[in-house]
Amino acid sequence: MIRCLAIDDEPLALEQLAAYIKKIPFLELVAPCQSALDARKIMENEVIDVLFCDINMPDLNGMDFVKSLDVPPMVVFTTAYSEYAVEGFKVDAVDYLLKPFGLADFQRAANKVKQRYDLMNTATVSTVDEDDAIFLKTEYKVVRLQIRDILYVEGMSEYLKIHVEGQPKPLIILLSMKKMEERLPVSSFMRIHRSYIINLKKIQEVNKNRVIMDSETYLPIGDLYREKFQDYINTKFLGK
């Protein structure tokens, strides 16, 4: 199921949007939100795959909200103002629905969401072989990478940055964080934030709510992942 938020400050429009989402078998409505600020609070504790988001809203409009997210999910903008269309595609929106729209229009947008979701979750990463290596499809070529050399994985919208020890530039692949997390061995890797998976063997220091991987890399620990990470630290801890 593709987990969704419906965001619109107009109660009737929000009710209709939520009803459309519920009619699509592969969509799951996590919550209807009457503001971007409400949506932000939910996203702090829930994994969201796509936003169906109005643009013209008080306090924080939908466009600025999406731009403010470190790792935005997929987004379909819904608005009565056609002049926002070009700007919407600049932030890589999956689609743009001009109000008033019907179920058929919404279905077409939902199908585009599913196509991109399926592409993100296809196996562009091989399983770990006997030599503890994986193959990544990146920039029209296939690269073999030793698992032990991965420093951390960073999510950025529908793509991942694979930061490799000793390499100045990360490898960029089209894949979801969930899929990457499933491929990496749990004995060595852990997700500590909705945007980061780290190599546990590369940790240099843990400082309050941050994990220090090297002198230039300080990664935050998300609330959803803090307890599990602390349990791991406790198993390695010496002394009181």
PDB file of C-alpha atoms in Angstrom:
ATOM      1  CA  MET A   1       0.000   0.000   0.000  1.00  0.00           C
ATOM      2  CA  ILE A   2       1.103   3.545  -0.809  1.00  0.00           C
ATOM      3  CA  ARG A   3       0.717   5.677   2.302  1.00  0.00           C
ATOM      4  CA  CYS A   4      -0.811   9.123   1.709  1.00  0.00           C
ATOM      5  CA  LEU A   5      -1.593  12.430   3.348  1.00  0.00           C
ATOM      6  CA  ALA A   6      -4.426  14.595   2.035  1.00  0.00           C
ATOM      7  CA  ILE A   7      -3.765  18.304   2.699  1.00  0.00           C
ATOM      8  CA  ASP A   8      -6.291  21.088   2.065  1.00  0.00           C
ATOM      9  CA  ASP A   9      -7.468  23.998   4.208  1.00  0.00           C
ATOM     10  CA  GLU A  10     -11.007  23.851   2.757  1.00  0.00           C
ATOM     11  CA  PRO A  11     -13.049  21.228   4.684  1.00  0.00           C
ATOM     12  CA  LEU A  12     -15.237  20.199   1.733  1.00  0.00           C
ATOM     13  CA  ALA A  13     -12.267  19.904  -0.638  1.00  0.00           C
ATOM     14  CA  LEU A  14     -10.368  17.880   1.973  1.00  0.00           C
ATOM     15  CA  GLU A  15     -13.341  15.573   2.479  1.00  0.00           C
ATOM     16  CA  GLN A  16     -13.608  14.957  -1.257  1.00  0.00           C
ATOM     17  CA  LEU A  17      -9.874  14.364  -1.618  1.00  0.00           C
ATOM     18  CA  ALA A  18      -9.919  11.857   1.249  1.00  0.00           C
ATOM     19  CA  ALA A  19     -12.903  10.089  -0.318  1.00  0.00           C
ATOM     20  CA  TYR A  20     -11.087   9.761  -3.654  1.00  0.00           C
ATOM     21  CA  ILE A  21      -8.004   8.318  -1.962  1.00  0.00           C
ATOM     22  CA  LYS A  22     -10.144   5.707  -0.216  1.00  0.00           C
ATOM     23  CA  LYS A  23     -11.573   4.607  -3.562  1.00  0.00           C
ATOM     24  CA  ILE A  24      -8.139   3.700  -4.973  1.00  0.00           C
ATOM     25  CA  PRO A  25      -7.190   0.134  -3.885  1.00  0.00           C
ATOM     26  CA  PHE A  26      -3.419   0.736  -3.733  1.00  0.00           C
ATOM     27  CA  LEU A  27      -3.627   3.979  -1.710  1.00  0.00           C
ATOM     28  CA  GLU A  28      -3.853   4.153   2.088  1.00  0.00           C
ATOM     29  CA  LEU A  29      -4.960   7.431   3.700  1.00  0.00           C
ATOM     30  CA  VAL A  30      -2.847   7.937   6.819  1.00  0.00           C
ATOM     31  CA  ALA A  31      -4.595  11.192   7.750  1.00  0.00           C
ATOM     32  CA  PRO A  32      -6.477  14.184   6.321  1.00  0.00           C
ATOM     33  CA  CYS A  33      -4.770  17.487   7.227  1.00  0.00           C
ATOM     34  CA  GLN A  34      -6.209  21.001   7.145  1.00  0.00           C
ATOM     35  CA  SER A  35      -2.795  22.628   7.041  1.00  0.00           C
ATOM     36  CA  ALA A  36       0.798  21.952   6.028  1.00  0.00           C
ATOM     37  CA  LEU A  37       1.791  22.413   9.674  1.00  0.00           C
ATOM     38  CA  ASP A  38      -0.510  19.533  10.685  1.00  0.00           C
ATOM     39  CA  ALA A  39       1.023  17.401   7.926  1.00  0.00           C
ATOM     40  CA  ARG A  40       4.549  18.186   9.127  1.00  0.00           C
ATOM     41  CA  LYS A  41       3.704  16.932  12.623  1.00  0.00           C
ATOM     42  CA  ILE A  42       2.342  13.657  11.255  1.00  0.00           C
ATOM     43  CA  MET A  43       5.389  13.150   9.028  1.00  0.00           C
ATOM     44  CA  GLU A  44       7.637  13.319  12.086  1.00  0.00           C
ATOM     45  CA  ASN A  45       6.145  10.027  13.281  1.00  0.00           C
ATOM     46  CA  GLU A  46       4.794   8.313  10.169  1.00  0.00           C
ATOM     47  CA  VAL A  47       6.312   7.075   6.927  1.00  0.00           C
ATOM     48  CA  ILE A  48       4.523   8.874   4.086  1.00  0.00           C
ATOM     49  CA  ASP A  49       4.957   7.922   0.433  1.00  0.00           C
ATOM     50  CA  VAL A  50       2.914  10.648  -1.259  1.00  0.00           C
ATOM     51  CA  LEU A  51       1.269  13.985  -0.485  1.00  0.00           C
ATOM     52  CA  PHE A  52      -1.932  15.088  -2.204  1.00  0.00           C
ATOM     53  CA  CYS A  53      -1.483  18.734  -1.347  1.00  0.00           C
ATOM     54  CA  ASP A  54      -3.323  21.987  -2.016  1.00  0.00           C
ATOM     55  CA  ILE A  55      -1.038  24.916  -2.813  1.00  0.00           C
ATOM     56  CA  ASN A  56      -2.890  28.063  -1.783  1.00  0.00           C
ATOM     57  CA  MET A  57      -3.173  27.655   2.015  1.00  0.00           C
ATOM     58  CA  PRO A  58      -2.701  30.074   4.927  1.00  0.00           C
ATOM     59  CA  ASP A  59       0.343  30.034   7.248  1.00  0.00           C
ATOM     60  CA  LEU A  60       2.404  27.789   4.948  1.00  0.00           C
ATOM     61  CA  ASN A  61       1.399  27.170   1.337  1.00  0.00           C
ATOM     62  CA  GLY A  62       1.805  23.739  -0.193  1.00  0.00           C
ATOM     63  CA  MET A  63       4.639  24.681  -2.535  1.00  0.00           C
ATOM     64  CA  ASP A  64       6.773  26.182   0.235  1.00  0.00           C
ATOM     65  CA  PHE A  65       5.944  23.222   2.470  1.00  0.00           C
ATOM     66  CA  VAL A  66       7.278  20.697  -0.049  1.00  0.00           C
ATOM     67  CA  LYS A  67      10.390  22.821  -0.677  1.00  0.00           C
ATOM     68  CA  SER A  68      11.071  22.923   3.081  1.00  0.00           C
ATOM     69  CA  LEU A  69      11.223  19.124   3.443  1.00  0.00           C
ATOM     70  CA  ASP A  70      14.710  17.610   3.569  1.00  0.00           C
ATOM     71  CA  VAL A  71      13.512  14.455   1.837  1.00  0.00           C
ATOM     72  CA  PRO A  72      10.092  15.132   0.319  1.00  0.00           C
ATOM     73  CA  PRO A  73       7.914  12.184  -0.610  1.00  0.00           C
ATOM     74  CA  MET A  74       6.138  12.081  -3.949  1.00  0.00           C
ATOM     75  CA  VAL A  75       3.660  14.927  -4.338  1.00  0.00           C
ATOM     76  CA  VAL A  76       0.540  15.610  -6.359  1.00  0.00           C
ATOM     77  CA  PHE A  77      -0.531  19.247  -6.147  1.00  0.00           C
ATOM     78  CA  THR A  78      -4.227  20.144  -6.114  1.00  0.00           C
ATOM     79  CA  THR A  79      -5.204  23.768  -6.685  1.00  0.00           C
ATOM     80  CA  ALA A  80      -7.668  26.107  -8.366  1.00  0.00           C
ATOM     81  CA  TYR A  81      -4.852  28.280  -9.735  1.00  0.00           C
ATOM     82  CA  SER A  82      -3.342  27.144 -13.038  1.00  0.00           C
ATOM     83  CA  GLU A  83      -0.381  29.549 -12.763  1.00  0.00           C
ATOM     84  CA  TYR A  84       1.217  27.213 -10.203  1.00  0.00           C
ATOM     85  CA  ALA A  85       1.584  24.357 -12.698  1.00  0.00           C
ATOM     86  CA  VAL A  86       5.070  25.225 -13.973  1.00  0.00           C
ATOM     87  CA  GLU A  87       6.410  25.818 -10.467  1.00  0.00           C
ATOM     88  CA  GLY A  88       4.891  22.512  -9.366  1.00  0.00           C
ATOM     89  CA  PHE A  89       6.868  20.550 -11.914  1.00  0.00           C
ATOM     90  CA  LYS A  90      10.050  22.376 -10.890  1.00  0.00           C
ATOM     91  CA  VAL A  91       9.875  20.536  -7.565  1.00  0.00           C
ATOM     92  CA  ASP A  92       9.398  17.241  -9.445  1.00  0.00           C
ATOM     93  CA  ALA A  93       5.693  16.870  -8.673  1.00  0.00           C
ATOM     94  CA  VAL A  94       4.262  13.607  -9.972  1.00  0.00           C
ATOM     95  CA  ASP A  95       1.155  15.406 -11.207  1.00  0.00           C
ATOM     96  CA  TYR A  96      -0.914  18.558 -10.942  1.00  0.00           C
ATOM     97  CA  LEU A  97      -4.705  18.469 -10.524  1.00  0.00           C
ATOM     98  CA  LEU A  98      -6.633  21.629 -11.347  1.00  0.00           C
ATOM     99  CA  LYS A  99      -9.785  22.105  -9.257  1.00  0.00           C
ATOM    100  CA  PRO A 100     -12.504  21.119  -9.691  1.00  0.00           C
ATOM    101  CA  PHE A 101     -11.383  17.631 -10.675  1.00  0.00           C
ATOM    102  CA  GLY A 102     -13.328  14.384 -10.730  1.00  0.00           C
ATOM    103  CA  LEU A 103     -12.529  10.812  -9.761  1.00  0.00           C
ATOM    104  CA  ALA A 104     -11.308   9.961 -13.271  1.00  0.00           C
ATOM    105  CA  ASP A 105      -8.730  12.777 -13.111  1.00  0.00           C
ATOM    106  CA  PHE A 106      -7.667  11.664  -9.650  1.00  0.00           C
ATOM    107  CA  GLN A 107      -7.356   8.043 -10.815  1.00  0.00           C
ATOM    108  CA  ARG A 108      -4.969   9.099 -13.589  1.00  0.00           C
ATOM    109  CA  ALA A 109      -2.808  10.987 -11.074  1.00  0.00           C
ATOM    110  CA  ALA A 110      -2.875   8.006  -8.696  1.00  0.00           C
ATOM    111  CA  ASN A 111      -1.746   5.706 -11.504  1.00  0.00           C
ATOM    112  CA  LYS A 112       1.257   7.980 -12.126  1.00  0.00           C
ATOM    113  CA  VAL A 113       2.069   7.794  -8.413  1.00  0.00           C
ATOM    114  CA  LYS A 114       1.950   3.989  -8.542  1.00  0.00           C
ATOM    115  CA  GLN A 115       4.199   3.861 -11.607  1.00  0.00           C
ATOM    116  CA  ARG A 116       6.842   5.962  -9.874  1.00  0.00           C
ATOM    117  CA  TYR A 117       6.443   4.051  -6.607  1.00  0.00           C
ATOM    118  CA  ASP A 118       6.927   0.724  -8.410  1.00  0.00           C
ATOM    119  CA  LEU A 119      10.000   2.085 -10.196  1.00  0.00           C
ATOM    120  CA  MET A 120      11.507   3.207  -6.899  1.00  0.00           C
ATOM    121  CA  ASN A 121      10.963  -0.226  -5.404  1.00  0.00           C
ATOM    122  CA  THR A 122      12.272  -2.371  -8.233  1.00  0.00           C
ATOM    123  CA  ALA A 123      15.403  -4.383  -7.543  1.00  0.00           C
ATOM    124  CA  THR A 124      18.185  -2.068  -8.734  1.00  0.00           C
ATOM    125  CA  VAL A 125      20.300  -3.496  -5.922  1.00  0.00           C
ATOM    126  CA  SER A 126      21.335  -7.136  -6.004  1.00  0.00           C
ATOM    127  CA  THR A 127      21.369  -9.375  -2.966  1.00  0.00           C
ATOM    128  CA  VAL A 128      24.607  -9.607  -1.019  1.00  0.00           C
ATOM    129  CA  ASP A 129      26.888 -12.217  -2.578  1.00  0.00           C
ATOM    130  CA  GLU A 130      29.395 -14.536  -0.902  1.00  0.00           C
ATOM    131  CA  ASP A 131      32.087 -11.853  -1.101  1.00  0.00           C
ATOM    132  CA  ASP A 132      29.878  -9.382   0.819  1.00  0.00           C
ATOM    133  CA  ALA A 133      29.330  -7.212  -2.238  1.00  0.00           C
ATOM    134  CA  ILE A 134      26.287  -5.806  -4.024  1.00  0.00           C
ATOM    135  CA  PHE A 135      25.688  -4.532  -7.534  1.00  0.00           C
ATOM    136  CA  LEU A 136      24.167  -1.074  -8.019  1.00  0.00           C
ATOM    137  CA  LYS A 137      22.619   0.305 -11.185  1.00  0.00           C
ATOM    138  CA  THR A 138      23.769   3.920 -11.405  1.00  0.00           C
ATOM    139  CA  GLU A 139      24.274   6.356 -14.286  1.00  0.00           C
ATOM    140  CA  TYR A 140      23.513   3.742 -16.970  1.00  0.00           C
ATOM    141  CA  LYS A 141      26.081   1.293 -15.644  1.00  0.00           C
ATOM    142  CA  VAL A 142      26.292  -1.466 -13.050  1.00  0.00           C
ATOM    143  CA  VAL A 143      28.800  -0.975 -10.237  1.00  0.00           C
ATOM    144  CA  ARG A 144      30.053  -3.640  -7.820  1.00  0.00           C
ATOM    145  CA  LEU A 145      30.399  -2.319  -4.291  1.00  0.00           C
ATOM    146  CA  GLN A 146      31.814  -3.920  -1.166  1.00  0.00           C
ATOM    147  CA  ILE A 147      29.286  -3.684   1.667  1.00  0.00           C
ATOM    148  CA  ARG A 148      32.005  -2.870   4.195  1.00  0.00           C
ATOM    149  CA  ASP A 149      32.962   0.266   2.244  1.00  0.00           C
ATOM    150  CA  ILE A 150      29.539   1.898   2.585  1.00  0.00           C
ATOM    151  CA  LEU A 151      29.679   4.706   5.137  1.00  0.00           C
ATOM    152  CA  TYR A 152      26.007   5.635   5.082  1.00  0.00           C
ATOM    153  CA  VAL A 153      22.973   5.866   2.811  1.00  0.00           C
ATOM    154  CA  GLU A 154      21.126   9.147   2.408  1.00  0.00           C
ATOM    155  CA  GLY A 155      17.585   9.461   1.093  1.00  0.00           C
ATOM    156  CA  MET A 156      16.716  12.373  -1.193  1.00  0.00           C
ATOM    157  CA  SER A 157      13.189  12.298  -2.592  1.00  0.00           C
ATOM    158  CA  GLU A 158      12.973   9.178  -4.827  1.00  0.00           C
ATOM    159  CA  TYR A 159      16.737   8.701  -5.033  1.00  0.00           C
ATOM    160  CA  LEU A 160      19.433   7.465  -2.681  1.00  0.00           C
ATOM    161  CA  LYS A 161      22.972   8.700  -2.209  1.00  0.00           C
ATOM    162  CA  ILE A 162      25.357   5.887  -1.290  1.00  0.00           C
ATOM    163  CA  HIS A 163      28.284   7.485   0.523  1.00  0.00           C
ATOM    164  CA  VAL A 164      31.339   5.281   0.132  1.00  0.00           C
ATOM    165  CA  GLU A 165      34.449   5.504   2.283  1.00  0.00           C
ATOM    166  CA  GLY A 166      37.383   6.952   0.349  1.00  0.00           C
ATOM    167  CA  GLN A 167      35.273   8.212  -2.552  1.00  0.00           C
ATOM    168  CA  PRO A 168      34.700  11.982  -2.921  1.00  0.00           C
ATOM    169  CA  LYS A 169      31.294  11.648  -4.590  1.00  0.00           C
ATOM    170  CA  PRO A 170      28.382   9.408  -3.583  1.00  0.00           C
ATOM    171  CA  LEU A 171      26.757   6.912  -5.914  1.00  0.00           C
ATOM    172  CA  ILE A 172      23.203   7.936  -6.826  1.00  0.00           C
ATOM    173  CA  ILE A 173      20.551   5.293  -7.485  1.00  0.00           C
ATOM    174  CA  LEU A 174      16.784   5.288  -7.988  1.00  0.00           C
ATOM    175  CA  LEU A 175      15.478   3.243  -5.061  1.00  0.00           C
ATOM    176  CA  SER A 176      13.429   3.665  -1.900  1.00  0.00           C
ATOM    177  CA  MET A 177      14.974   3.718   1.565  1.00  0.00           C
ATOM    178  CA  LYS A 178      12.764   0.784   2.552  1.00  0.00           C
ATOM    179  CA  LYS A 179      14.086  -1.366  -0.277  1.00  0.00           C
ATOM    180  CA  MET A 180      17.699  -0.495   0.497  1.00  0.00           C
ATOM    181  CA  GLU A 181      17.159  -1.234   4.179  1.00  0.00           C
ATOM    182  CA  GLU A 182      15.877  -4.706   3.250  1.00  0.00           C
ATOM    183  CA  ARG A 183      18.974  -5.421   1.139  1.00  0.00           C
ATOM    184  CA  LEU A 184      21.636  -4.464   3.661  1.00  0.00           C
ATOM    185  CA  PRO A 185      22.674  -6.918   6.427  1.00  0.00           C
ATOM    186  CA  VAL A 186      21.049  -6.014   9.757  1.00  0.00           C
ATOM    187  CA  SER A 187      24.203  -7.041  11.616  1.00  0.00           C
ATOM    188  CA  SER A 188      26.091  -4.079  10.154  1.00  0.00           C
ATOM    189  CA  PHE A 189      23.505  -1.491   9.086  1.00  0.00           C
ATOM    190  CA  MET A 190      20.718   0.351  10.868  1.00  0.00           C
ATOM    191  CA  ARG A 191      18.273   3.059   9.929  1.00  0.00           C
ATOM    192  CA  ILE A 192      18.606   5.923  12.414  1.00  0.00           C
ATOM    193  CA  HIS A 193      16.426   8.507  10.651  1.00  0.00           C
ATOM    194  CA  ARG A 194      13.854   8.546   7.850  1.00  0.00           C
ATOM    195  CA  SER A 195      16.679   9.908   5.662  1.00  0.00           C
ATOM    196  CA  TYR A 196      19.706   7.902   6.862  1.00  0.00           C
ATOM    197  CA  ILE A 197      20.935   4.306   7.099  1.00  0.00           C
ATOM    198  CA  ILE A 198      24.386   3.991   8.659  1.00  0.00           C
ATOM    199  CA  ASN A 199      27.139   1.400   8.723  1.00  0.00           C
ATOM    200  CA  LEU A 200      27.338   0.603  12.444  1.00  0.00           C
ATOM    201  CA  LYS A 201      30.983  -0.411  12.109  1.00  0.00           C
ATOM    202  CA  LYS A 202      31.906   3.091  10.890  1.00  0.00           C
ATOM    203  CA  ILE A 203      30.530   5.041  13.867  1.00  0.00           C
ATOM    204  CA  GLN A 204      33.189   7.214  15.480  1.00  0.00           C
ATOM    205  CA  GLU A 205      31.110   8.898  18.158  1.00  0.00           C
ATOM    206  CA  VAL A 206      27.555   9.312  19.454  1.00  0.00           C
ATOM    207  CA  ASN A 207      26.876  12.819  20.737  1.00  0.00           C
ATOM    208  CA  LYS A 208      23.392  13.415  22.166  1.00  0.00           C
ATOM    209  CA  ASN A 209      21.029  13.119  19.208  1.00  0.00           C
ATOM    210  CA  ARG A 210      23.722  12.812  16.550  1.00  0.00           C
ATOM    211  CA  VAL A 211      25.926  10.070  15.166  1.00  0.00           C
ATOM    212  CA  ILE A 212      29.377  11.188  14.056  1.00  0.00           C
ATOM    213  CA  MET A 213      30.709   9.130  11.172  1.00  0.00           C
ATOM    214  CA  ASP A 214      33.785  11.251  10.440  1.00  0.00           C
ATOM    215  CA  SER A 215      35.048  14.801  11.008  1.00  0.00           C
ATOM    216  CA  GLU A 216      32.598  16.208   8.460  1.00  0.00           C
ATOM    217  CA  THR A 217      29.580  13.948   8.857  1.00  0.00           C
ATOM    218  CA  TYR A 218      27.097  14.460  11.690  1.00  0.00           C
ATOM    219  CA  LEU A 219      23.841  12.560  11.208  1.00  0.00           C
ATOM    220  CA  PRO A 220      20.652  13.103  13.262  1.00  0.00           C
ATOM    221  CA  ILE A 221      18.869  10.321  15.126  1.00  0.00           C
ATOM    222  CA  GLY A 222      15.118  10.395  14.431  1.00  0.00           C
ATOM    223  CA  ASP A 223      12.556   9.916  17.192  1.00  0.00           C
ATOM    224  CA  LEU A 224      11.141   6.770  15.578  1.00  0.00           C
ATOM    225  CA  TYR A 225      14.560   5.097  15.515  1.00  0.00           C
ATOM    226  CA  ARG A 226      16.128   6.344  18.758  1.00  0.00           C
ATOM    227  CA  GLU A 227      15.076   3.457  21.020  1.00  0.00           C
ATOM    228  CA  LYS A 228      16.326   0.764  18.658  1.00  0.00           C
ATOM    229  CA  PHE A 229      19.624   2.570  18.143  1.00  0.00           C
ATOM    230  CA  GLN A 230      20.074   3.065  21.889  1.00  0.00           C
ATOM    231  CA  ASP A 231      19.452  -0.648  22.457  1.00  0.00           C
ATOM    232  CA  TYR A 232      22.273  -1.399  20.012  1.00  0.00           C
ATOM    233  CA  ILE A 233      24.612   1.028  21.796  1.00  0.00           C
ATOM    234  CA  ASN A 234      23.754  -0.550  25.148  1.00  0.00           C
ATOM    235  CA  THR A 235      24.836  -3.981  23.873  1.00  0.00           C
ATOM    236  CA  LYS A 236      28.273  -2.538  23.054  1.00  0.00           C
ATOM    237  CA  PHE A 237      28.654  -0.347  26.114  1.00  0.00           C
ATOM    238  CA  LEU A 238      31.417  -0.989  28.672  1.00  0.00           C
ATOM    239  CA  GLY A 239      31.188   0.390  32.182  1.00  0.00           C
ATOM    240  CA  LYS A 240      28.369   2.200  33.939  1.00  0.00           C
TER     241      LYS A 240
END
